[in-house]
JSON list of C-alpha atoms in Angstrom, two decimals:
[
{"chain": "A", "resi": 1, "resn": "MET", "atom": "CA", "xyz": [78.23, 173.82, 88.29]},
{"chain": "A", "resi": 2, "resn": "THR", "atom": "CA", "xyz": [79.77, 175.87, 85.60]},
{"chain": "A", "resi": 3, "resn": "ILE", "atom": "CA", "xyz": [82.17, 178.57, 86.62]},
{"chain": "A", "resi": 4, "resn": "ALA", "atom": "CA", "xyz": [83.78, 181.39, 84.76]},
{"chain": "A", "resi": 5, "resn": "SER", "atom": "CA", "xyz": [87.15, 182.89, 85.05]},
{"chain": "A", "resi": 6, "resn": "LEU", "atom": "CA", "xyz": [88.77, 186.29, 84.75]},
{"chain": "A", "resi": 7, "resn": "TYR", "atom": "CA", "xyz": [92.59, 186.45, 84.50]},
{"chain": "A", "resi": 8, "resn": "ILE", "atom": "CA", "xyz": [94.00, 189.47, 86.26]},
{"chain": "A", "resi": 9, "resn": "PRO", "atom": "CA", "xyz": [97.63, 190.62, 86.02]},
{"chain": "A", "resi": 10, "resn": "VAL", "atom": "CA", "xyz": [99.04, 191.07, 89.49]},
{"chain": "A", "resi": 11, "resn": "GLN", "atom": "CA", "xyz": [100.78, 194.21, 88.30]},
{"chain": "A", "resi": 12, "resn": "GLY", "atom": "CA", "xyz": [99.24, 196.48, 85.76]},
{"chain": "A", "resi": 13, "resn": "LYS", "atom": "CA", "xyz": [95.71, 197.10, 84.59]},
{"chain": "A", "resi": 14, "resn": "PRO", "atom": "CA", "xyz": [93.29, 194.23, 84.22]},
{"chain": "A", "resi": 15, "resn": "PRO", "atom": "CA", "xyz": [92.54, 193.13, 80.63]},
{"chain": "A", "resi": 16, "resn": "ALA", "atom": "CA", "xyz": [89.08, 193.50, 79.10]},
{"chain": "A", "resi": 17, "resn": "GLN", "atom": "CA", "xyz": [86.78, 190.49, 79.74]},
{"chain": "A", "resi": 18, "resn": "SER", "atom": "CA", "xyz": [86.22, 188.37, 76.73]},
{"chain": "A", "resi": 19, "resn": "ALA", "atom": "CA", "xyz": [83.29, 186.17, 75.83]},
{"chain": "A", "resi": 20, "resn": "LEU", "atom": "CA", "xyz": [85.23, 183.08, 74.98]},
{"chain": "A", "resi": 21, "resn": "PRO", "atom": "CA", "xyz": [83.39, 179.86, 75.88]},
{"chain": "A", "resi": 22, "resn": "LEU", "atom": "CA", "xyz": [84.69, 177.62, 78.62]},
{"chain": "A", "resi": 23, "resn": "THR", "atom": "CA", "xyz": [85.98, 174.22, 77.68]},
{"chain": "A", "resi": 24, "resn": "PRO", "atom": "CA", "xyz": [85.87, 171.35, 80.27]},
{"chain": "A", "resi": 25, "resn": "GLN", "atom": "CA", "xyz": [89.25, 169.95, 80.99]},
{"chain": "A", "resi": 26, "resn": "ALA", "atom": "CA", "xyz": [88.04, 166.74, 82.63]},
{"chain": "A", "resi": 27, "resn": "ILE", "atom": "CA", "xyz": [85.08, 165.03, 84.41]},
{"chain": "A", "resi": 28, "resn": "VAL", "atom": "CA", "xyz": [85.69, 163.63, 87.86]},
{"chain": "A", "resi": 29, "resn": "THR", "atom": "CA", "xyz": [83.58, 160.49, 88.19]},
{"chain": "A", "resi": 30, "resn": "HIS", "atom": "CA", "xyz": [84.91, 159.10, 91.51]},
{"chain": "A", "resi": 31, "resn": "LYS", "atom": "CA", "xyz": [81.70, 158.71, 93.47]},
{"chain": "A", "resi": 32, "resn": "PRO", "atom": "CA", "xyz": [83.03, 160.02, 96.92]},
{"chain": "A", "resi": 33, "resn": "ILE", "atom": "CA", "xyz": [83.84, 163.35, 95.16]},
{"chain": "A", "resi": 34, "resn": "ASP", "atom": "CA", "xyz": [80.14, 164.34, 94.81]},
{"chain": "A", "resi": 35, "resn": "GLU", "atom": "CA", "xyz": [80.45, 168.17, 95.22]},
{"chain": "A", "resi": 36, "resn": "MET", "atom": "CA", "xyz": [84.07, 169.24, 94.38]},
{"chain": "A", "resi": 37, "resn": "SER", "atom": "CA", "xyz": [84.54, 172.76, 95.72]},
{"chain": "A", "resi": 38, "resn": "GLY", "atom": "CA", "xyz": [88.25, 173.53, 95.62]},
{"chain": "A", "resi": 39, "resn": "ILE", "atom": "CA", "xyz": [91.31, 172.52, 93.62]},
{"chain": "A", "resi": 40, "resn": "ALA", "atom": "CA", "xyz": [95.01, 173.25, 93.89]},
{"chain": "A", "resi": 41, "resn": "ARG", "atom": "CA", "xyz": [97.91, 172.07, 91.77]},
{"chain": "A", "resi": 42, "resn": "SER", "atom": "CA", "xyz": [100.79, 170.32, 93.56]},
{"chain": "A", "resi": 43, "resn": "ARG", "atom": "CA", "xyz": [104.17, 171.95, 93.42]},
{"chain": "A", "resi": 44, "resn": "THR", "atom": "CA", "xyz": [105.81, 168.69, 94.82]},
{"chain": "A", "resi": 45, "resn": "TYR", "atom": "CA", "xyz": [104.16, 165.83, 93.07]},
{"chain": "A", "resi": 46, "resn": "SER", "atom": "CA", "xyz": [104.07, 166.16, 89.22]},
{"chain": "A", "resi": 47, "resn": "GLY", "atom": "CA", "xyz": [100.63, 166.05, 87.62]},
{"chain": "A", "resi": 48, "resn": "ILE", "atom": "CA", "xyz": [98.76, 165.97, 91.03]},
{"chain": "A", "resi": 49, "resn": "TYR", "atom": "CA", "xyz": [95.87, 168.23, 91.91]},
{"chain": "A", "resi": 50, "resn": "TRP", "atom": "CA", "xyz": [94.35, 168.34, 95.32]},
{"chain": "A", "resi": 51, "resn": "VAL", "atom": "CA", "xyz": [90.60, 168.65, 95.60]},
{"chain": "A", "resi": 52, "resn": "HIS", "atom": "CA", "xyz": [87.86, 168.45, 98.29]},
{"chain": "A", "resi": 53, "resn": "ASN", "atom": "CA", "xyz": [84.12, 168.39, 98.64]},
{"chain": "A", "resi": 54, "resn": "ASP", "atom": "CA", "xyz": [81.82, 171.20, 99.95]},
{"chain": "A", "resi": 55, "resn": "SER", "atom": "CA", "xyz": [79.91, 171.26, 103.22]},
{"chain": "A", "resi": 56, "resn": "GLY", "atom": "CA", "xyz": [78.39, 168.09, 104.66]},
{"chain": "A", "resi": 57, "resn": "ASP", "atom": "CA", "xyz": [81.38, 165.91, 103.86]},
{"chain": "A", "resi": 58, "resn": "ARG", "atom": "CA", "xyz": [84.07, 164.52, 106.09]},
{"chain": "A", "resi": 59, "resn": "ALA", "atom": "CA", "xyz": [87.36, 166.31, 106.56]},
{"chain": "A", "resi": 60, "resn": "ARG", "atom": "CA", "xyz": [89.26, 164.80, 103.65]},
{"chain": "A", "resi": 61, "resn": "ILE", "atom": "CA", "xyz": [91.13, 165.64, 100.45]},
{"chain": "A", "resi": 62, "resn": "PHE", "atom": "CA", "xyz": [91.61, 163.74, 97.25]},
{"chain": "A", "resi": 63, "resn": "PRO", "atom": "CA", "xyz": [94.55, 163.66, 94.81]},
{"chain": "A", "resi": 64, "resn": "ILE", "atom": "CA", "xyz": [93.50, 163.62, 91.09]},
{"chain": "A", "resi": 65, "resn": "ARG", "atom": "CA", "xyz": [95.27, 163.86, 87.76]},
{"chain": "A", "resi": 66, "resn": "GLN", "atom": "CA", "xyz": [94.62, 166.39, 85.02]},
{"chain": "A", "resi": 67, "resn": "ASP", "atom": "CA", "xyz": [92.33, 163.91, 83.28]},
{"chain": "A", "resi": 68, "resn": "GLY", "atom": "CA", "xyz": [90.07, 163.65, 86.35]},
{"chain": "A", "resi": 69, "resn": "GLY", "atom": "CA", "xyz": [91.33, 160.26, 87.51]},
{"chain": "A", "resi": 70, "resn": "VAL", "atom": "CA", "xyz": [91.82, 159.77, 91.16]},
{"chain": "A", "resi": 71, "resn": "VAL", "atom": "CA", "xyz": [95.22, 158.76, 92.47]},
{"chain": "A", "resi": 72, "resn": "ILE", "atom": "CA", "xyz": [94.82, 155.61, 94.62]},
{"chain": "A", "resi": 73, "resn": "PRO", "atom": "CA", "xyz": [97.73, 154.38, 96.70]},
{"chain": "A", "resi": 74, "resn": "PRO", "atom": "CA", "xyz": [98.85, 151.01, 95.44]},
{"chain": "A", "resi": 75, "resn": "PHE", "atom": "CA", "xyz": [98.23, 149.26, 98.78]},
{"chain": "A", "resi": 76, "resn": "VAL", "atom": "CA", "xyz": [94.54, 150.32, 98.62]},
{"chain": "A", "resi": 77, "resn": "SER", "atom": "CA", "xyz": [93.97, 149.07, 95.09]},
{"chain": "A", "resi": 78, "resn": "ARG", "atom": "CA", "xyz": [95.43, 145.63, 96.25]},
{"chain": "A", "resi": 79, "resn": "ARG", "atom": "CA", "xyz": [92.88, 145.29, 99.09]},
{"chain": "A", "resi": 80, "resn": "ASP", "atom": "CA", "xyz": [90.08, 142.75, 99.05]},
{"chain": "A", "resi": 81, "resn": "THR", "atom": "CA", "xyz": [87.34, 144.36, 96.98]},
{"chain": "A", "resi": 82, "resn": "SER", "atom": "CA", "xyz": [84.75, 141.58, 97.17]},
{"chain": "A", "resi": 83, "resn": "SER", "atom": "CA", "xyz": [82.06, 144.10, 98.41]},
{"chain": "A", "resi": 84, "resn": "CYS", "atom": "CA", "xyz": [82.37, 146.03, 95.11]},
{"chain": "A", "resi": 85, "resn": "PRO", "atom": "CA", "xyz": [84.28, 143.89, 92.65]},
{"chain": "A", "resi": 86, "resn": "GLU", "atom": "CA", "xyz": [82.98, 145.87, 89.59]},
{"chain": "A", "resi": 87, "resn": "ASP", "atom": "CA", "xyz": [84.91, 149.01, 90.73]},
{"chain": "A", "resi": 88, "resn": "PRO", "atom": "CA", "xyz": [87.82, 148.51, 93.11]},
{"chain": "A", "resi": 89, "resn": "ALA", "atom": "CA", "xyz": [88.38, 152.27, 93.27]},
{"chain": "A", "resi": 90, "resn": "LEU", "atom": "CA", "xyz": [85.09, 152.73, 95.11]},
{"chain": "A", "resi": 91, "resn": "VAL", "atom": "CA", "xyz": [86.90, 151.57, 98.31]},
{"chain": "A", "resi": 92, "resn": "TYR", "atom": "CA", "xyz": [89.14, 154.64, 98.26]},
{"chain": "A", "resi": 93, "resn": "GLU", "atom": "CA", "xyz": [87.71, 157.40, 100.45]},
{"chain": "A", "resi": 94, "resn": "GLY", "atom": "CA", "xyz": [90.50, 160.01, 100.15]},
{"chain": "A", "resi": 95, "resn": "ILE", "atom": "CA", "xyz": [93.02, 161.24, 102.74]},
{"chain": "A", "resi": 96, "resn": "GLN", "atom": "CA", "xyz": [91.47, 162.02, 106.06]},
{"chain": "A", "resi": 97, "resn": "VAL", "atom": "CA", "xyz": [92.60, 165.41, 107.53]},
{"chain": "A", "resi": 98, "resn": "GLU", "atom": "CA", "xyz": [92.92, 164.74, 111.30]},
{"chain": "A", "resi": 99, "resn": "GLY", "atom": "CA", "xyz": [92.03, 167.58, 113.59]},
{"chain": "A", "resi": 100, "resn": "ALA", "atom": "CA", "xyz": [89.78, 169.30, 111.07]},
{"chain": "A", "resi": 101, "resn": "VAL", "atom": "CA", "xyz": [86.06, 169.53, 110.61]},
{"chain": "A", "resi": 102, "resn": "ASN", "atom": "CA", "xyz": [84.32, 170.33, 107.26]},
{"chain": "A", "resi": 103, "resn": "ILE", "atom": "CA", "xyz": [81.63, 172.75, 108.21]},
{"chain": "A", "resi": 104, "resn": "ASP", "atom": "CA", "xyz": [81.71, 174.47, 104.83]},
{"chain": "A", "resi": 105, "resn": "TRP", "atom": "CA", "xyz": [85.01, 173.93, 102.98]},
{"chain": "A", "resi": 106, "resn": "GLU", "atom": "CA", "xyz": [85.11, 176.24, 99.95]},
{"chain": "A", "resi": 107, "resn": "ASP", "atom": "CA", "xyz": [88.67, 176.40, 98.56]},
{"chain": "A", "resi": 108, "resn": "ILE", "atom": "CA", "xyz": [92.24, 175.06, 98.87]},
{"chain": "A", "resi": 109, "resn": "ALA", "atom": "CA", "xyz": [95.53, 176.82, 98.15]},
{"chain": "A", "resi": 110, "resn": "ILE", "atom": "CA", "xyz": [99.14, 175.69, 98.12]},
{"chain": "A", "resi": 111, "resn": "ASP", "atom": "CA", "xyz": [102.52, 177.33, 99.00]},
{"chain": "A", "resi": 112, "resn": "GLY", "atom": "CA", "xyz": [105.50, 175.07, 98.47]},
{"chain": "A", "resi": 113, "resn": "ASP", "atom": "CA", "xyz": [104.55, 171.93, 100.31]},
{"chain": "A", "resi": 114, "resn": "THR", "atom": "CA", "xyz": [101.94, 173.53, 102.57]},
{"chain": "A", "resi": 115, "resn": "LEU", "atom": "CA", "xyz": [98.25, 173.29, 101.95]},
{"chain": "A", "resi": 116, "resn": "TYR", "atom": "CA", "xyz": [95.64, 175.74, 103.10]},
{"chain": "A", "resi": 117, "resn": "ILE", "atom": "CA", "xyz": [91.96, 174.67, 103.38]},
{"chain": "A", "resi": 118, "resn": "ALA", "atom": "CA", "xyz": [89.33, 177.42, 103.75]},
{"chain": "A", "resi": 119, "resn": "ASP", "atom": "CA", "xyz": [86.50, 176.45, 105.97]},
{"chain": "A", "resi": 120, "resn": "THR", "atom": "CA", "xyz": [85.01, 179.86, 105.28]},
{"chain": "A", "resi": 121, "resn": "GLY", "atom": "CA", "xyz": [81.68, 179.16, 103.59]},
{"chain": "A", "resi": 122, "resn": "ASN", "atom": "CA", "xyz": [79.13, 181.52, 105.22]},
{"chain": "A", "resi": 123, "resn": "ASN", "atom": "CA", "xyz": [76.09, 181.70, 102.98]},
{"chain": "A", "resi": 124, "resn": "ALA", "atom": "CA", "xyz": [73.80, 183.65, 105.36]},
{"chain": "A", "resi": 125, "resn": "ASN", "atom": "CA", "xyz": [76.75, 185.37, 107.12]},
{"chain": "A", "resi": 126, "resn": "PRO", "atom": "CA", "xyz": [75.94, 184.00, 110.67]},
{"chain": "A", "resi": 127, "resn": "ARG", "atom": "CA", "xyz": [79.20, 182.05, 111.38]},
{"chain": "A", "resi": 128, "resn": "ARG", "atom": "CA", "xyz": [81.56, 182.82, 114.15]},
{"chain": "A", "resi": 129, "resn": "ASP", "atom": "CA", "xyz": [83.76, 179.79, 113.64]},
{"chain": "A", "resi": 130, "resn": "LEU", "atom": "CA", "xyz": [85.31, 180.42, 110.27]},
{"chain": "A", "resi": 131, "resn": "ALA", "atom": "CA", "xyz": [88.86, 178.94, 109.90]},
{"chain": "A", "resi": 132, "resn": "VAL", "atom": "CA", "xyz": [91.70, 178.08, 107.55]},
{"chain": "A", "resi": 133, "resn": "TYR", "atom": "CA", "xyz": [93.46, 174.75, 108.21]},
{"chain": "A", "resi": 134, "resn": "VAL", "atom": "CA", "xyz": [97.14, 174.48, 107.57]},
{"chain": "A", "resi": 135, "resn": "LEU", "atom": "CA", "xyz": [98.77, 171.13, 106.75]},
{"chain": "A", "resi": 136, "resn": "LYS", "atom": "CA", "xyz": [101.87, 169.69, 105.22]},
{"chain": "A", "resi": 137, "resn": "GLU", "atom": "CA", "xyz": [101.12, 168.32, 101.70]},
{"chain": "A", "resi": 138, "resn": "PRO", "atom": "CA", "xyz": [100.91, 164.46, 102.02]},
{"chain": "A", "resi": 139, "resn": "ASN", "atom": "CA", "xyz": [102.34, 162.01, 99.65]},
{"chain": "A", "resi": 140, "resn": "PRO", "atom": "CA", "xyz": [99.30, 160.86, 97.52]},
{"chain": "A", "resi": 141, "resn": "GLU", "atom": "CA", "xyz": [100.52, 157.32, 97.02]},
{"chain": "A", "resi": 142, "resn": "THR", "atom": "CA", "xyz": [101.42, 156.40, 100.59]},
{"chain": "A", "resi": 143, "resn": "THR", "atom": "CA", "xyz": [99.01, 158.31, 102.82]},
{"chain": "A", "resi": 144, "resn": "LEU", "atom": "CA", "xyz": [95.44, 157.72, 104.15]},
{"chain": "A", "resi": 145, "resn": "GLN", "atom": "CA", "xyz": [95.52, 160.27, 107.10]},
{"chain": "A", "resi": 146, "resn": "THR", "atom": "CA", "xyz": [97.40, 163.46, 107.66]},
{"chain": "A", "resi": 147, "resn": "PRO", "atom": "CA", "xyz": [97.29, 165.85, 110.64]},
{"chain": "A", "resi": 148, "resn": "ILE", "atom": "CA", "xyz": [96.72, 169.60, 110.55]},
{"chain": "A", "resi": 149, "resn": "LEU", "atom": "CA", "xyz": [99.67, 171.80, 111.52]},
{"chain": "A", "resi": 150, "resn": "LYS", "atom": "CA", "xyz": [97.31, 174.47, 112.84]},
{"chain": "A", "resi": 151, "resn": "ARG", "atom": "CA", "xyz": [93.83, 175.94, 112.71]},
{"chain": "A", "resi": 152, "resn": "ILE", "atom": "CA", "xyz": [93.69, 179.70, 112.10]},
{"chain": "A", "resi": 153, "resn": "PRO", "atom": "CA", "xyz": [90.48, 181.29, 113.16]},
{"chain": "A", "resi": 154, "resn": "ILE", "atom": "CA", "xyz": [89.10, 183.86, 110.66]},
{"chain": "A", "resi": 155, "resn": "ALA", "atom": "CA", "xyz": [87.25, 186.98, 111.98]},
{"chain": "A", "resi": 156, "resn": "TYR", "atom": "CA", "xyz": [86.73, 189.86, 109.57]},
{"chain": "A", "resi": 157, "resn": "PRO", "atom": "CA", "xyz": [87.58, 193.12, 111.16]},
{"chain": "A", "resi": 158, "resn": "ASP", "atom": "CA", "xyz": [84.62, 194.88, 109.58]},
{"chain": "A", "resi": 159, "resn": "GLN", "atom": "CA", "xyz": [81.95, 192.36, 110.47]},
{"chain": "A", "resi": 160, "resn": "LYS", "atom": "CA", "xyz": [80.20, 193.66, 113.70]},
{"chain": "A", "resi": 161, "resn": "ALA", "atom": "CA", "xyz": [76.88, 191.53, 113.55]},
{"chain": "A", "resi": 162, "resn": "PHE", "atom": "CA", "xyz": [76.15, 187.92, 112.65]},
{"chain": "A", "resi": 163, "resn": "PRO", "atom": "CA", "xyz": [74.59, 188.31, 110.24]},
{"chain": "A", "resi": 164, "resn": "GLY", "atom": "CA", "xyz": [75.03, 192.03, 109.57]},
{"chain": "A", "resi": 165, "resn": "ASP", "atom": "CA", "xyz": [73.23, 194.58, 107.46]},
{"chain": "A", "resi": 166, "resn": "GLU", "atom": "CA", "xyz": [75.59, 193.67, 104.65]},
{"chain": "A", "resi": 167, "resn": "TRP", "atom": "CA", "xyz": [76.05, 190.00, 103.58]},
{"chain": "A", "resi": 168, "resn": "HIS", "atom": "CA", "xyz": [79.67, 190.39, 102.49]},
{"chain": "A", "resi": 169, "resn": "PHE", "atom": "CA", "xyz": [81.41, 187.74, 104.65]},
{"chain": "A", "resi": 170, "resn": "ASP", "atom": "CA", "xyz": [81.17, 184.52, 102.73]},
{"chain": "A", "resi": 171, "resn": "CYS", "atom": "CA", "xyz": [84.45, 183.44, 101.20]},
{"chain": "A", "resi": 172, "resn": "GLU", "atom": "CA", "xyz": [84.96, 180.75, 98.47]},
{"chain": "A", "resi": 173, "resn": "ALA", "atom": "CA", "xyz": [88.37, 181.93, 97.16]},
{"chain": "A", "resi": 174, "resn": "ILE", "atom": "CA", "xyz": [91.77, 181.90, 98.68]},
{"chain": "A", "resi": 175, "resn": "PHE", "atom": "CA", "xyz": [95.26, 182.14, 97.15]},
{"chain": "A", "resi": 176, "resn": "VAL", "atom": "CA", "xyz": [98.87, 182.63, 98.17]},
{"chain": "A", "resi": 177, "resn": "PHE", "atom": "CA", "xyz": [101.01, 185.60, 96.85]},
{"chain": "A", "resi": 178, "resn": "GLN", "atom": "CA", "xyz": [104.60, 186.20, 97.96]},
{"chain": "A", "resi": 179, "resn": "GLY", "atom": "CA", "xyz": [104.09, 183.84, 100.91]},
{"chain": "A", "resi": 180, "resn": "LYS", "atom": "CA", "xyz": [100.99, 185.49, 102.30]},
{"chain": "A", "resi": 181, "resn": "LEU", "atom": "CA", "xyz": [97.45, 184.15, 102.24]},
{"chain": "A", "resi": 182, "resn": "TYR", "atom": "CA", "xyz": [94.71, 186.21, 100.70]},
{"chain": "A", "resi": 183, "resn": "LEU", "atom": "CA", "xyz": [90.91, 185.80, 100.82]},
{"chain": "A", "resi": 184, "resn": "LEU", "atom": "CA", "xyz": [88.33, 187.11, 98.28]},
{"chain": "A", "resi": 185, "resn": "THR", "atom": "CA", "xyz": [84.75, 187.45, 99.51]},
{"chain": "A", "resi": 186, "resn": "LYS", "atom": "CA", "xyz": [81.40, 186.50, 97.82]},
{"chain": "A", "resi": 187, "resn": "HIS", "atom": "CA", "xyz": [78.67, 189.09, 98.31]},
{"chain": "A", "resi": 188, "resn": "ARG", "atom": "CA", "xyz": [74.87, 188.68, 98.45]},
{"chain": "A", "resi": 189, "resn": "ALA", "atom": "CA", "xyz": [72.00, 191.20, 98.77]},
{"chain": "A", "resi": 190, "resn": "PRO", "atom": "CA", "xyz": [71.00, 191.26, 102.46]},
{"chain": "A", "resi": 191, "resn": "ARG", "atom": "CA", "xyz": [68.54, 188.47, 103.38]},
{"chain": "A", "resi": 192, "resn": "GLN", "atom": "CA", "xyz": [68.50, 187.39, 99.71]},
{"chain": "A", "resi": 193, "resn": "PRO", "atom": "CA", "xyz": [70.94, 184.45, 99.49]},
{"chain": "A", "resi": 194, "resn": "ASN", "atom": "CA", "xyz": [70.43, 183.84, 95.82]},
{"chain": "A", "resi": 195, "resn": "THR", "atom": "CA", "xyz": [70.92, 187.39, 94.76]},
{"chain": "A", "resi": 196, "resn": "PRO", "atom": "CA", "xyz": [74.59, 188.33, 93.86]},
{"chain": "A", "resi": 197, "resn": "GLU", "atom": "CA", "xyz": [76.05, 191.74, 94.44]},
{"chain": "A", "resi": 198, "resn": "PRO", "atom": "CA", "xyz": [78.76, 192.94, 91.95]},
{"chain": "A", "resi": 199, "resn": "SER", "atom": "CA", "xyz": [81.45, 193.43, 94.53]},
{"chain": "A", "resi": 200, "resn": "THR", "atom": "CA", "xyz": [84.23, 191.70, 96.48]},
{"chain": "A", "resi": 201, "resn": "LYS", "atom": "CA", "xyz": [86.77, 192.50, 99.20]},
{"chain": "A", "resi": 202, "resn": "LEU", "atom": "CA", "xyz": [90.32, 191.34, 99.28]},
{"chain": "A", "resi": 203, "resn": "TYR", "atom": "CA", "xyz": [91.74, 190.41, 102.73]},
{"chain": "A", "resi": 204, "resn": "ARG", "atom": "CA", "xyz": [95.36, 189.45, 103.63]},
{"chain": "A", "resi": 205, "resn": "LEU", "atom": "CA", "xyz": [96.09, 187.25, 106.61]},
{"chain": "A", "resi": 206, "resn": "ASP", "atom": "CA", "xyz": [98.38, 188.83, 109.14]},
{"chain": "A", "resi": 207, "resn": "TYR", "atom": "CA", "xyz": [100.59, 186.03, 110.28]},
{"chain": "A", "resi": 208, "resn": "ARG", "atom": "CA", "xyz": [101.69, 187.92, 113.42]},
{"chain": "A", "resi": 209, "resn": "THR", "atom": "CA", "xyz": [98.11, 188.15, 114.81]},
{"chain": "A", "resi": 210, "resn": "HIS", "atom": "CA", "xyz": [96.50, 185.37, 112.68]},
{"chain": "A", "resi": 211, "resn": "ARG", "atom": "CA", "xyz": [93.79, 187.98, 111.78]},
{"chain": "A", "resi": 212, "resn": "PRO", "atom": "CA", "xyz": [92.64, 188.93, 108.32]},
{"chain": "A", "resi": 213, "resn": "ARG", "atom": "CA", "xyz": [93.17, 192.58, 107.46]},
{"chain": "A", "resi": 214, "resn": "GLU", "atom": "CA", "xyz": [91.20, 194.18, 104.66]},
{"chain": "A", "resi": 215, "resn": "TYR", "atom": "CA", "xyz": [93.75, 194.73, 101.93]},
{"chain": "A", "resi": 216, "resn": "ALA", "atom": "CA", "xyz": [91.58, 196.35, 99.16]},
{"chain": "A", "resi": 217, "resn": "HIS", "atom": "CA", "xyz": [88.00, 196.87, 98.39]},
{"chain": "A", "resi": 218, "resn": "ALA", "atom": "CA", "xyz": [88.04, 195.37, 94.98]},
{"chain": "A", "resi": 219, "resn": "ASP", "atom": "CA", "xyz": [84.70, 196.63, 93.53]},
{"chain": "A", "resi": 220, "resn": "ARG", "atom": "CA", "xyz": [86.34, 197.93, 90.46]},
{"chain": "A", "resi": 221, "resn": "LEU", "atom": "CA", "xyz": [87.42, 194.47, 89.40]},
{"chain": "A", "resi": 222, "resn": "ALA", "atom": "CA", "xyz": [84.42, 192.45, 90.69]},
{"chain": "A", "resi": 223, "resn": "SER", "atom": "CA", "xyz": [81.88, 194.74, 89.01]},
{"chain": "A", "resi": 224, "resn": "ARG", "atom": "CA", "xyz": [83.27, 193.84, 85.64]},
{"chain": "A", "resi": 225, "resn": "PHE", "atom": "CA", "xyz": [82.30, 190.15, 85.98]},
{"chain": "A", "resi": 226, "resn": "GLY", "atom": "CA", "xyz": [79.23, 190.20, 88.18]},
{"chain": "A", "resi": 227, "resn": "GLY", "atom": "CA", "xyz": [80.70, 189.19, 91.46]},
{"chain": "A", "resi": 228, "resn": "TRP", "atom": "CA", "xyz": [80.03, 185.86, 93.21]},
{"chain": "A", "resi": 229, "resn": "VAL", "atom": "CA", "xyz": [83.72, 184.97, 93.30]},
{"chain": "A", "resi": 230, "resn": "THR", "atom": "CA", "xyz": [83.87, 181.22, 93.73]},
{"chain": "A", "resi": 231, "resn": "ALA", "atom": "CA", "xyz": [87.64, 180.38, 93.54]},
{"chain": "A", "resi": 232, "resn": "ALA", "atom": "CA", "xyz": [90.99, 181.90, 92.94]},
{"chain": "A", "resi": 233, "resn": "ALA", "atom": "CA", "xyz": [94.49, 180.66, 92.04]},
{"chain": "A", "resi": 234, "resn": "MET", "atom": "CA", "xyz": [97.87, 182.33, 91.48]},
{"chain": "A", "resi": 235, "resn": "SER", "atom": "CA", "xyz": [100.11, 181.30, 88.64]},
{"chain": "A", "resi": 236, "resn": "LEU", "atom": "CA", "xyz": [103.40, 179.52, 89.39]},
{"chain": "A", "resi": 237, "resn": "ASP", "atom": "CA", "xyz": [105.41, 182.74, 88.48]},
{"chain": "A", "resi": 238, "resn": "GLU", "atom": "CA", "xyz": [102.91, 184.81, 90.51]},
{"chain": "A", "resi": 239, "resn": "ARG", "atom": "CA", "xyz": [102.35, 187.18, 87.54]},
{"chain": "A", "resi": 240, "resn": "VAL", "atom": "CA", "xyz": [98.65, 186.20, 86.93]},
{"chain": "A", "resi": 241, "resn": "LEU", "atom": "CA", "xyz": [95.80, 185.62, 89.24]},
{"chain": "A", "resi": 242, "resn": "ALA", "atom": "CA", "xyz": [92.91, 183.53, 87.97]},
{"chain": "A", "resi": 243, "resn": "VAL", "atom": "CA", "xyz": [89.59, 184.55, 89.67]},
{"chain": "A", "resi": 244, "resn": "LEU", "atom": "CA", "xyz": [86.53, 182.31, 89.08]},
{"chain": "A", "resi": 245, "resn": "CYS", "atom": "CA", "xyz": [82.94, 183.58, 89.35]},
{"chain": "A", "resi": 246, "resn": "GLN", "atom": "CA", "xyz": [79.41, 182.25, 88.81]},
{"chain": "A", "resi": 247, "resn": "ALA", "atom": "CA", "xyz": [77.35, 185.25, 87.97]},
{"chain": "A", "resi": 248, "resn": "PRO", "atom": "CA", "xyz": [75.83, 186.80, 85.94]},
{"chain": "A", "resi": 249, "resn": "GLN", "atom": "CA", "xyz": [76.69, 184.05, 83.37]},
{"chain": "A", "resi": 250, "resn": "PRO", "atom": "CA", "xyz": [79.56, 181.81, 82.52]},
{"chain": "A", "resi": 251, "resn": "ALA", "atom": "CA", "xyz": [82.24, 183.63, 80.62]},
{"chain": "A", "resi": 252, "resn": "ILE", "atom": "CA", "xyz": [86.00, 183.99, 80.38]}
]
């Protein structure tokens, strides 16, 4: 899947969208990563990026490098690989996230040494079990299992029916800004799952109640790149937000 990006200053007016072509950074060939859905750069381990698969996979994350190579713990690479001697890396199945379920994982974000995994995919908008999993970032070279710290249920305050008249409650993009978790929604035409609407809503998680509150209706930004927001990430200095989208065409 090809995704496009729009870079938005957190303060000030957004720049005009350009038509620069996207250049692939790397290709991830590790077979267990068969539908990579989210990526977040580690703040603790140099050169490490955390990724995960989309729906249908186990609850697990993988550490990769910028070149797309998977980081495999040394003790795993030394194991007996007689079942697949042609590729010892095939025995590495990632880091299991204990206490979590992958119903439809869509994005991952990081704040210091804390990871947030968004189980917020909601294509037809019927789900009542949306959640964000919170976990301490594991050491990629010593860990095969890591527990969650908490599961935060997600219920949008403006969704009254499941599905509703508006299909505006799918989320594939989360990011952290000034210590708070934000969600950007992906909108579809009602009962037309493959028809994007050029809009998005921005929600901020209220940590006192663990409920998302609508922070801004960001149609003005979303309409400029067609909607269907599929990921988001904040720069290290928190001055630039990168928003990825899929429609109407790949562009940056």
